[in-house]
């Protein structure tokens, strides 16, 4: 696959207004001060490519992704930065107030000069080829395939701004595409399940703070930090052994989000696109669930109810793309295979659900 070269642009962030002064010397001093403070963390990190059609009908790849690039001459740290997403008319992070919402990924690591950094995001139903081995993975963000807003943010607090995010001082770089209500300059063109928004590869490529000028729509070309392109290059990391309670974790989000795991449980119920798996004994902790849903798709293999299986899968935080508010995600297993299918002699005890769907506290840990 032919890949556009990353060019070194001039510094791209001059967001804050210049301070007025009573003399030319004061004005120049103000100019110098605001230029250095506008994006002191990393003026060279940019959003390089955004793809939101992953796994949808006609998709090029199975997962959404965001590719970052370092246009500087020194390594750029990602620690303390985050990716935040908002629908075309929604707030960044999906929240209704600053700090609320969960449509974000806290970044880790660094980007070498002249290199890219691939963040794999939520999968769809499996259509398309695998991405190159990602440098970081999270299912917290499910991008729109046609229109939305993506921000590289200095800090990990959700901004929760709507139509005035692009000029927020915390924003390092911003892309509004399709019918987004916020953007730099003018919005980039709408995408499809088969196309992405990618930064221009012209020889004098610059970040002009105009999304329409800086991004073009075309065939997705994901590249990871090692320079790998195409689908599924390399074997990837070995899956981790984890019990279902460990996968669920004590918090709302799984500590294994985006990672491959191997876990064992009893199949307690099936539906058309998956099945519920429960730890046979549980861990006795009310803060962790003993059950989890395994998404297999309508045509995927599903073991019989009452069998014990060992599942290898990716931990995901599922949120329907049609919901744009501050709703919570559900932990589930995706891209799953199973082995074993041995009949269980005794099923886990059923959970008694009271009037109005209420569940006794001691039983809540059993539910996925």
mmCIF file of C-alpha atoms in Angstrom:
data_model
loop_
_atom_site.group_PDB
_atom_site.id
_atom_site.type_symbol
_atom_site.label_atom_id
_atom_site.label_comp_id
_atom_site.label_asym_id
_atom_site.label_seq_id
_atom_site.Cartn_x
_atom_site.Cartn_y
_atom_site.Cartn_z
ATOM 1 C CA UNK A 1 0.000 0.000 0.000
ATOM 2 C CA UNK A 2 1.405 3.406 -0.942
ATOM 3 C CA UNK A 3 1.516 5.782 1.998
ATOM 4 C CA UNK A 4 1.677 9.543 2.018
ATOM 5 C CA UNK A 5 4.824 10.964 3.576
ATOM 6 C CA UNK A 6 4.609 13.045 6.710
ATOM 7 C CA UNK A 7 5.888 16.544 6.160
ATOM 8 C CA UNK A 8 7.196 18.972 8.737
ATOM 9 C CA UNK A 9 4.874 21.981 8.882
ATOM 10 C CA UNK A 10 5.281 25.250 10.619
ATOM 11 C CA UNK A 11 3.928 25.450 14.215
ATOM 12 C CA UNK A 12 0.176 25.244 13.960
ATOM 13 C CA UNK A 13 -1.468 26.581 17.072
ATOM 14 C CA UNK A 14 -2.057 30.268 17.726
ATOM 15 C CA UNK A 15 -5.388 30.020 19.524
ATOM 16 C CA UNK A 16 -5.330 32.738 22.162
ATOM 17 C CA UNK A 17 -5.886 36.382 21.404
ATOM 18 C CA UNK A 18 -2.925 38.764 21.438
ATOM 19 C CA UNK A 19 -2.813 41.085 24.391
ATOM 20 C CA UNK A 20 -3.227 44.748 23.569
ATOM 21 C CA UNK A 21 -0.559 47.180 24.727
ATOM 22 C CA UNK A 22 -0.099 50.900 24.868
ATOM 23 C CA UNK A 23 3.224 50.737 23.042
ATOM 24 C CA UNK A 24 4.727 48.665 20.233
ATOM 25 C CA UNK A 25 7.115 47.011 22.684
ATOM 26 C CA UNK A 26 4.237 45.873 24.916
ATOM 27 C CA UNK A 27 2.333 44.564 21.912
ATOM 28 C CA UNK A 28 5.330 42.532 20.752
ATOM 29 C CA UNK A 29 5.827 41.183 24.262
ATOM 30 C CA UNK A 30 2.195 40.151 24.346
ATOM 31 C CA UNK A 31 2.582 38.443 20.983
ATOM 32 C CA UNK A 32 5.554 36.434 22.196
ATOM 33 C CA UNK A 33 3.758 35.416 25.389
ATOM 34 C CA UNK A 34 0.609 34.184 23.694
ATOM 35 C CA UNK A 35 2.461 32.329 20.942
ATOM 36 C CA UNK A 36 4.432 30.219 23.411
ATOM 37 C CA UNK A 37 1.438 29.473 25.650
ATOM 38 C CA UNK A 38 -1.041 28.512 22.947
ATOM 39 C CA UNK A 39 0.027 24.854 22.748
ATOM 40 C CA UNK A 40 3.088 24.508 24.919
ATOM 41 C CA UNK A 41 2.590 20.764 25.516
ATOM 42 C CA UNK A 42 3.156 19.803 21.867
ATOM 43 C CA UNK A 43 2.735 22.119 18.905
ATOM 44 C CA UNK A 44 3.821 19.301 16.581
ATOM 45 C CA UNK A 45 1.180 16.652 17.368
ATOM 46 C CA UNK A 46 -1.763 16.647 14.973
ATOM 47 C CA UNK A 47 -4.767 14.545 14.058
ATOM 48 C CA UNK A 48 -3.590 12.819 10.893
ATOM 49 C CA UNK A 49 -6.499 10.572 9.907
ATOM 50 C CA UNK A 50 -9.991 9.805 11.286
ATOM 51 C CA UNK A 51 -12.128 6.834 10.197
ATOM 52 C CA UNK A 52 -15.600 6.135 11.592
ATOM 53 C CA UNK A 53 -17.081 3.446 9.354
ATOM 54 C CA UNK A 54 -15.372 0.465 10.995
ATOM 55 C CA UNK A 55 -17.341 -2.774 10.734
ATOM 56 C CA UNK A 56 -20.370 -1.184 9.071
ATOM 57 C CA UNK A 57 -21.847 -2.285 5.737
ATOM 58 C CA UNK A 58 -19.235 -1.705 3.033
ATOM 59 C CA UNK A 59 -16.547 -0.848 5.594
ATOM 60 C CA UNK A 60 -12.880 -0.839 4.669
ATOM 61 C CA UNK A 61 -11.813 -1.942 8.173
ATOM 62 C CA UNK A 62 -13.414 -3.744 11.101
ATOM 63 C CA UNK A 63 -12.730 -0.924 13.602
ATOM 64 C CA UNK A 64 -12.884 2.839 13.742
ATOM 65 C CA UNK A 65 -9.520 4.515 14.236
ATOM 66 C CA UNK A 66 -7.733 7.804 14.816
ATOM 67 C CA UNK A 67 -4.176 8.249 13.601
ATOM 68 C CA UNK A 68 -1.940 10.882 15.173
ATOM 69 C CA UNK A 69 1.268 12.269 13.648
ATOM 70 C CA UNK A 70 4.315 14.036 15.011
ATOM 71 C CA UNK A 71 5.486 16.693 12.570
ATOM 72 C CA UNK A 72 8.278 17.847 14.858
ATOM 73 C CA UNK A 73 11.939 16.960 15.161
ATOM 74 C CA UNK A 74 11.792 15.417 18.662
ATOM 75 C CA UNK A 75 9.663 12.684 20.301
ATOM 76 C CA UNK A 76 6.247 13.940 21.426
ATOM 77 C CA UNK A 77 4.797 12.527 24.638
ATOM 78 C CA UNK A 78 1.118 11.564 24.730
ATOM 79 C CA UNK A 79 0.964 11.289 28.516
ATOM 80 C CA UNK A 80 -1.644 13.655 29.910
ATOM 81 C CA UNK A 81 -3.401 14.025 26.546
ATOM 82 C CA UNK A 82 -6.729 12.552 25.481
ATOM 83 C CA UNK A 83 -8.851 11.969 22.407
ATOM 84 C CA UNK A 84 -12.418 13.222 22.795
ATOM 85 C CA UNK A 85 -15.362 12.692 20.462
ATOM 86 C CA UNK A 86 -18.712 14.358 19.935
ATOM 87 C CA UNK A 87 -21.487 13.626 17.470
ATOM 88 C CA UNK A 88 -22.215 16.181 14.763
ATOM 89 C CA UNK A 89 -24.501 18.155 17.097
ATOM 90 C CA UNK A 90 -23.442 16.752 20.484
ATOM 91 C CA UNK A 91 -20.889 17.679 23.123
ATOM 92 C CA UNK A 92 -17.295 16.476 23.223
ATOM 93 C CA UNK A 93 -17.150 13.422 25.454
ATOM 94 C CA UNK A 94 -20.933 13.007 25.252
ATOM 95 C CA UNK A 95 -21.439 14.822 28.565
ATOM 96 C CA UNK A 96 -23.836 17.591 29.479
ATOM 97 C CA UNK A 97 -21.445 19.386 31.847
ATOM 98 C CA UNK A 98 -17.645 19.785 32.073
ATOM 99 C CA UNK A 99 -16.106 16.569 33.381
ATOM 100 C CA UNK A 100 -19.125 14.416 32.515
ATOM 101 C CA UNK A 101 -19.386 11.957 29.651
ATOM 102 C CA UNK A 102 -17.190 9.043 28.650
ATOM 103 C CA UNK A 103 -16.481 9.395 24.914
ATOM 104 C CA UNK A 104 -12.754 9.819 25.417
ATOM 105 C CA UNK A 105 -9.499 7.883 25.398
ATOM 106 C CA UNK A 106 -6.658 8.808 27.751
ATOM 107 C CA UNK A 107 -3.517 8.480 25.648
ATOM 108 C CA UNK A 108 -0.233 6.862 26.677
ATOM 109 C CA UNK A 109 3.228 6.613 25.190
ATOM 110 C CA UNK A 110 4.989 8.852 22.700
ATOM 111 C CA UNK A 111 5.245 9.486 18.966
ATOM 112 C CA UNK A 112 8.635 9.535 17.285
ATOM 113 C CA UNK A 113 9.411 12.487 14.992
ATOM 114 C CA UNK A 114 8.040 11.938 11.496
ATOM 115 C CA UNK A 115 5.996 8.944 12.645
ATOM 116 C CA UNK A 116 2.352 8.120 13.280
ATOM 117 C CA UNK A 117 0.490 6.566 16.238
ATOM 118 C CA UNK A 118 -2.571 4.382 15.584
ATOM 119 C CA UNK A 119 -5.455 4.317 18.081
ATOM 120 C CA UNK A 120 -7.930 1.515 17.364
ATOM 121 C CA UNK A 121 -11.478 2.352 18.452
ATOM 122 C CA UNK A 122 -14.838 0.548 18.566
ATOM 123 C CA UNK A 123 -15.592 -2.333 16.191
ATOM 124 C CA UNK A 124 -18.712 -2.848 14.152
ATOM 125 C CA UNK A 125 -20.241 -6.151 13.069
ATOM 126 C CA UNK A 126 -16.979 -7.445 11.605
ATOM 127 C CA UNK A 127 -17.134 -6.178 8.007
ATOM 128 C CA UNK A 128 -13.792 -5.113 6.524
ATOM 129 C CA UNK A 129 -10.174 -6.102 7.062
ATOM 130 C CA UNK A 130 -8.198 -5.916 10.280
ATOM 131 C CA UNK A 131 -6.252 -2.775 11.079
ATOM 132 C CA UNK A 132 -2.474 -2.874 11.423
ATOM 133 C CA UNK A 133 -1.412 -3.730 14.952
ATOM 134 C CA UNK A 134 -2.586 -0.689 16.973
ATOM 135 C CA UNK A 135 -0.356 1.345 19.275
ATOM 136 C CA UNK A 136 -3.279 1.826 21.658
ATOM 137 C CA UNK A 137 -6.798 0.362 21.742
ATOM 138 C CA UNK A 138 -10.072 1.442 23.330
ATOM 139 C CA UNK A 139 -13.731 0.823 22.602
ATOM 140 C CA UNK A 140 -14.845 3.926 24.498
ATOM 141 C CA UNK A 141 -15.393 5.860 21.260
ATOM 142 C CA UNK A 142 -17.716 4.754 18.461
ATOM 143 C CA UNK A 143 -17.179 7.314 15.696
ATOM 144 C CA UNK A 144 -19.827 8.277 13.187
ATOM 145 C CA UNK A 145 -19.088 7.148 9.661
ATOM 146 C CA UNK A 146 -20.415 10.377 8.137
ATOM 147 C CA UNK A 147 -20.171 13.388 10.480
ATOM 148 C CA UNK A 148 -18.709 14.226 13.870
ATOM 149 C CA UNK A 149 -16.059 16.030 15.901
ATOM 150 C CA UNK A 150 -12.708 14.705 17.166
ATOM 151 C CA UNK A 151 -10.326 16.637 19.406
ATOM 152 C CA UNK A 152 -6.811 16.024 20.651
ATOM 153 C CA UNK A 153 -6.966 17.571 24.113
ATOM 154 C CA UNK A 154 -4.334 18.639 26.611
ATOM 155 C CA UNK A 155 -5.692 16.975 29.760
ATOM 156 C CA UNK A 156 -7.984 14.043 30.507
ATOM 157 C CA UNK A 157 -11.058 15.910 31.764
ATOM 158 C CA UNK A 158 -14.008 15.773 29.359
ATOM 159 C CA UNK A 159 -14.555 19.257 27.913
ATOM 160 C CA UNK A 160 -18.294 18.718 27.232
ATOM 161 C CA UNK A 161 -18.425 21.740 24.936
ATOM 162 C CA UNK A 162 -20.697 21.706 21.906
ATOM 163 C CA UNK A 163 -20.308 24.227 19.103
ATOM 164 C CA UNK A 164 -17.377 26.173 20.591
ATOM 165 C CA UNK A 165 -14.707 23.536 21.195
ATOM 166 C CA UNK A 166 -12.269 24.247 18.387
ATOM 167 C CA UNK A 167 -11.036 27.433 20.071
ATOM 168 C CA UNK A 168 -10.826 25.982 23.601
ATOM 169 C CA UNK A 169 -7.277 26.574 24.951
ATOM 170 C CA UNK A 170 -7.064 22.901 25.989
ATOM 171 C CA UNK A 171 -7.516 21.723 22.394
ATOM 172 C CA UNK A 172 -4.260 20.798 20.634
ATOM 173 C CA UNK A 173 -5.915 19.885 17.327
ATOM 174 C CA UNK A 174 -9.527 19.600 16.184
ATOM 175 C CA UNK A 175 -11.439 18.063 13.278
ATOM 176 C CA UNK A 176 -15.094 18.650 12.404
ATOM 177 C CA UNK A 177 -16.283 16.618 9.414
ATOM 178 C CA UNK A 178 -19.559 16.268 7.534
ATOM 179 C CA UNK A 179 -22.399 18.208 9.121
ATOM 180 C CA UNK A 180 -20.535 18.885 12.381
ATOM 181 C CA UNK A 181 -21.570 22.056 14.213
ATOM 182 C CA UNK A 182 -17.971 22.891 15.155
ATOM 183 C CA UNK A 183 -14.729 22.852 13.158
ATOM 184 C CA UNK A 184 -11.561 24.792 12.394
ATOM 185 C CA UNK A 185 -12.233 27.287 9.623
ATOM 186 C CA UNK A 186 -14.598 25.173 7.527
ATOM 187 C CA UNK A 187 -15.723 21.561 8.063
ATOM 188 C CA UNK A 188 -13.982 18.722 6.258
ATOM 189 C CA UNK A 189 -16.123 16.816 3.779
ATOM 190 C CA UNK A 190 -18.469 14.068 4.950
ATOM 191 C CA UNK A 191 -17.110 10.518 4.956
ATOM 192 C CA UNK A 192 -18.655 7.099 4.299
ATOM 193 C CA UNK A 193 -18.078 3.602 5.651
ATOM 194 C CA UNK A 194 -15.413 3.199 2.972
ATOM 195 C CA UNK A 195 -13.633 6.561 3.350
ATOM 196 C CA UNK A 196 -11.749 8.560 5.977
ATOM 197 C CA UNK A 197 -10.676 12.156 6.599
ATOM 198 C CA UNK A 198 -6.896 12.274 6.146
ATOM 199 C CA UNK A 199 -4.471 15.171 6.394
ATOM 200 C CA UNK A 200 -3.217 16.444 3.062
ATOM 201 C CA UNK A 201 0.061 14.924 1.875
ATOM 202 C CA UNK A 202 1.223 17.873 -0.207
ATOM 203 C CA UNK A 203 4.926 18.644 -0.150
ATOM 204 C CA UNK A 204 4.357 21.875 1.777
ATOM 205 C CA UNK A 205 1.676 20.399 4.050
ATOM 206 C CA UNK A 206 0.743 22.793 6.833
ATOM 207 C CA UNK A 207 -1.857 22.863 9.567
ATOM 208 C CA UNK A 208 -3.747 25.974 8.500
ATOM 209 C CA UNK A 209 -6.474 25.546 11.138
ATOM 210 C CA UNK A 210 -8.993 25.067 8.343
ATOM 211 C CA UNK A 211 -10.343 21.511 8.288
ATOM 212 C CA UNK A 212 -11.604 21.789 4.705
ATOM 213 C CA UNK A 213 -8.148 22.802 3.487
ATOM 214 C CA UNK A 214 -6.143 20.453 5.690
ATOM 215 C CA UNK A 215 -8.130 17.206 5.241
ATOM 216 C CA UNK A 216 -9.190 15.237 2.202
ATOM 217 C CA UNK A 217 -11.645 12.349 1.914
ATOM 218 C CA UNK A 218 -10.448 9.069 0.454
ATOM 219 C CA UNK A 219 -9.555 5.428 1.036
ATOM 220 C CA UNK A 220 -8.393 4.852 4.645
ATOM 221 C CA UNK A 221 -4.625 4.356 5.012
ATOM 222 C CA UNK A 222 -3.910 3.461 8.665
ATOM 223 C CA UNK A 223 -0.244 3.285 9.708
ATOM 224 C CA UNK A 224 1.059 2.384 13.153
ATOM 225 C CA UNK A 225 4.192 3.584 14.945
ATOM 226 C CA UNK A 226 6.245 0.791 13.350
ATOM 227 C CA UNK A 227 5.207 1.925 9.870
ATOM 228 C CA UNK A 228 3.048 -1.157 9.271
ATOM 229 C CA UNK A 229 0.144 -0.816 6.847
ATOM 230 C CA UNK A 230 -2.606 -3.136 5.667
ATOM 231 C CA UNK A 231 -4.588 -5.578 7.752
ATOM 232 C CA UNK A 232 -3.421 -7.528 10.744
ATOM 233 C CA UNK A 233 0.348 -7.183 10.327
ATOM 234 C CA UNK A 234 2.087 -9.143 13.079
ATOM 235 C CA UNK A 235 0.595 -11.553 15.613
ATOM 236 C CA UNK A 236 -0.243 -8.926 18.214
ATOM 237 C CA UNK A 237 0.016 -9.420 22.007
ATOM 238 C CA UNK A 238 -0.993 -12.671 23.677
ATOM 239 C CA UNK A 239 -4.440 -12.540 25.350
ATOM 240 C CA UNK A 240 -4.462 -12.255 29.134
ATOM 241 C CA UNK A 241 -6.048 -14.844 31.438
ATOM 242 C CA UNK A 242 -8.811 -13.140 33.445
ATOM 243 C CA UNK A 243 -11.900 -14.267 35.331
ATOM 244 C CA UNK A 244 -15.240 -12.701 34.436
ATOM 245 C CA UNK A 245 -15.302 -10.658 37.696
ATOM 246 C CA UNK A 246 -11.800 -9.387 36.887
ATOM 247 C CA UNK A 247 -12.923 -8.424 33.371
ATOM 248 C CA UNK A 248 -15.902 -6.508 34.770
ATOM 249 C CA UNK A 249 -13.822 -4.837 37.490
ATOM 250 C CA UNK A 250 -15.145 -2.735 40.396
ATOM 251 C CA UNK A 251 -15.676 0.407 38.316
ATOM 252 C CA UNK A 252 -18.076 1.133 35.508
ATOM 253 C CA UNK A 253 -15.438 0.565 32.829
ATOM 254 C CA UNK A 254 -13.508 -2.657 32.497
ATOM 255 C CA UNK A 255 -9.805 -2.428 33.376
ATOM 256 C CA UNK A 256 -9.275 -4.664 30.301
ATOM 257 C CA UNK A 257 -11.075 -2.359 27.845
ATOM 258 C CA UNK A 258 -9.638 -2.900 24.361
ATOM 259 C CA UNK A 259 -7.517 -5.906 25.391
ATOM 260 C CA UNK A 260 -7.744 -9.562 24.371
ATOM 261 C CA UNK A 261 -8.576 -11.902 27.262
ATOM 262 C CA UNK A 262 -9.232 -15.584 27.907
ATOM 263 C CA UNK A 263 -12.016 -16.341 30.389
ATOM 264 C CA UNK A 264 -14.180 -19.313 31.364
ATOM 265 C CA UNK A 265 -17.821 -19.515 32.383
ATOM 266 C CA UNK A 266 -21.195 -21.198 32.060
ATOM 267 C CA UNK A 267 -23.565 -20.186 29.263
ATOM 268 C CA UNK A 268 -26.759 -19.138 31.034
ATOM 269 C CA UNK A 269 -28.814 -17.724 28.140
ATOM 270 C CA UNK A 270 -28.678 -17.019 24.401
ATOM 271 C CA UNK A 271 -30.190 -14.463 22.043
ATOM 272 C CA UNK A 272 -29.964 -13.970 18.307
ATOM 273 C CA UNK A 273 -26.622 -12.116 18.358
ATOM 274 C CA UNK A 274 -24.813 -13.529 21.384
ATOM 275 C CA UNK A 275 -24.926 -15.229 24.760
ATOM 276 C CA UNK A 276 -24.454 -14.581 28.467
ATOM 277 C CA UNK A 277 -21.490 -16.129 30.255
ATOM 278 C CA UNK A 278 -21.304 -16.441 34.051
ATOM 279 C CA UNK A 279 -18.474 -17.396 36.373
ATOM 280 C CA UNK A 280 -19.452 -20.695 37.988
ATOM 281 C CA UNK A 281 -18.459 -19.664 41.518
ATOM 282 C CA UNK A 282 -18.028 -15.881 41.459
ATOM 283 C CA UNK A 283 -15.621 -13.899 43.584
ATOM 284 C CA UNK A 284 -17.974 -12.893 46.398
ATOM 285 C CA UNK A 285 -17.428 -9.190 45.700
ATOM 286 C CA UNK A 286 -20.570 -7.044 45.393
ATOM 287 C CA UNK A 287 -18.680 -4.455 43.313
ATOM 288 C CA UNK A 288 -17.824 -6.847 40.484
ATOM 289 C CA UNK A 289 -20.278 -8.648 38.211
ATOM 290 C CA UNK A 290 -19.977 -12.414 37.757
ATOM 291 C CA UNK A 291 -21.590 -12.312 34.304
ATOM 292 C CA UNK A 292 -20.810 -10.784 30.906
ATOM 293 C CA UNK A 293 -22.444 -10.693 27.477
ATOM 294 C CA UNK A 294 -20.534 -12.202 24.538
ATOM 295 C CA UNK A 295 -21.448 -10.561 21.229
ATOM 296 C CA UNK A 296 -21.213 -13.042 18.365
ATOM 297 C CA UNK A 297 -23.344 -11.420 15.656
ATOM 298 C CA UNK A 298 -26.441 -12.943 14.096
ATOM 299 C CA UNK A 299 -24.446 -15.526 12.119
ATOM 300 C CA UNK A 300 -21.748 -16.233 14.716
ATOM 301 C CA UNK A 301 -21.367 -19.555 16.544
ATOM 302 C CA UNK A 302 -23.018 -19.759 19.968
ATOM 303 C CA UNK A 303 -22.577 -22.561 22.514
ATOM 304 C CA UNK A 304 -25.564 -24.287 24.084
ATOM 305 C CA UNK A 305 -27.098 -23.081 27.326
ATOM 306 C CA UNK A 306 -25.736 -25.029 30.279
ATOM 307 C CA UNK A 307 -22.299 -25.672 28.784
ATOM 308 C CA UNK A 308 -18.979 -24.502 30.202
ATOM 309 C CA UNK A 309 -16.769 -22.770 27.629
ATOM 310 C CA UNK A 310 -13.465 -20.956 27.501
ATOM 311 C CA UNK A 311 -13.782 -17.759 25.479
ATOM 312 C CA UNK A 312 -11.007 -15.732 23.827
ATOM 313 C CA UNK A 313 -12.286 -12.248 23.004
ATOM 314 C CA UNK A 314 -11.717 -8.499 23.037
ATOM 315 C CA UNK A 315 -13.185 -6.558 25.948
ATOM 316 C CA UNK A 316 -15.400 -3.733 24.696
ATOM 317 C CA UNK A 317 -17.562 -0.979 26.166
ATOM 318 C CA UNK A 318 -20.712 -1.011 24.060
ATOM 319 C CA UNK A 319 -22.811 2.094 23.462
ATOM 320 C CA UNK A 320 -25.320 2.245 20.575
ATOM 321 C CA UNK A 321 -24.164 4.853 18.049
ATOM 322 C CA UNK A 322 -27.697 6.282 17.929
ATOM 323 C CA UNK A 323 -27.357 7.493 21.517
ATOM 324 C CA UNK A 324 -25.496 10.766 21.827
ATOM 325 C CA UNK A 325 -26.283 11.712 25.444
ATOM 326 C CA UNK A 326 -24.316 10.911 28.598
ATOM 327 C CA UNK A 327 -25.592 7.303 28.775
ATOM 328 C CA UNK A 328 -23.310 4.663 30.263
ATOM 329 C CA UNK A 329 -21.680 1.895 28.253
ATOM 330 C CA UNK A 330 -22.006 -1.845 28.925
ATOM 331 C CA UNK A 331 -18.987 -4.122 29.180
ATOM 332 C CA UNK A 332 -19.119 -7.015 26.720
ATOM 333 C CA UNK A 333 -16.848 -9.434 24.859
ATOM 334 C CA UNK A 334 -16.482 -9.119 21.075
ATOM 335 C CA UNK A 335 -14.547 -10.818 18.268
ATOM 336 C CA UNK A 336 -14.936 -14.002 20.307
ATOM 337 C CA UNK A 337 -14.070 -17.657 19.801
ATOM 338 C CA UNK A 338 -14.858 -20.450 22.267
ATOM 339 C CA UNK A 339 -13.626 -23.941 23.078
ATOM 340 C CA UNK A 340 -14.796 -26.663 25.443
ATOM 341 C CA UNK A 341 -18.592 -26.647 25.420
ATOM 342 C CA UNK A 342 -18.655 -29.295 28.176
ATOM 343 C CA UNK A 343 -22.068 -29.827 29.749
ATOM 344 C CA UNK A 344 -22.376 -28.295 33.207
ATOM 345 C CA UNK A 345 -23.914 -30.641 35.765
ATOM 346 C CA UNK A 346 -25.361 -27.802 37.858
ATOM 347 C CA UNK A 347 -26.308 -24.384 36.562
ATOM 348 C CA UNK A 348 -25.548 -21.305 38.686
ATOM 349 C CA UNK A 349 -28.433 -20.404 40.974
ATOM 350 C CA UNK A 350 -30.963 -18.085 39.315
ATOM 351 C CA UNK A 351 -31.226 -14.465 40.450
ATOM 352 C CA UNK A 352 -34.559 -13.423 41.922
ATOM 353 C CA UNK A 353 -35.680 -10.124 40.445
ATOM 354 C CA UNK A 354 -38.270 -8.272 42.515
ATOM 355 C CA UNK A 355 -41.099 -5.915 41.571
ATOM 356 C CA UNK A 356 -40.121 -3.263 39.031
ATOM 357 C CA UNK A 357 -36.952 -5.162 38.098
ATOM 358 C CA UNK A 358 -35.272 -4.501 41.463
ATOM 359 C CA UNK A 359 -32.414 -6.837 42.357
ATOM 360 C CA UNK A 360 -31.250 -7.601 45.867
ATOM 361 C CA UNK A 361 -27.816 -6.078 46.510
ATOM 362 C CA UNK A 362 -26.208 -9.445 47.234
ATOM 363 C CA UNK A 363 -27.389 -10.728 43.852
ATOM 364 C CA UNK A 364 -26.293 -7.778 41.700
ATOM 365 C CA UNK A 365 -22.805 -9.115 41.318
ATOM 366 C CA UNK A 366 -24.180 -12.057 39.322
ATOM 367 C CA UNK A 367 -25.561 -9.894 36.541
ATOM 368 C CA UNK A 368 -23.455 -8.860 33.540
#
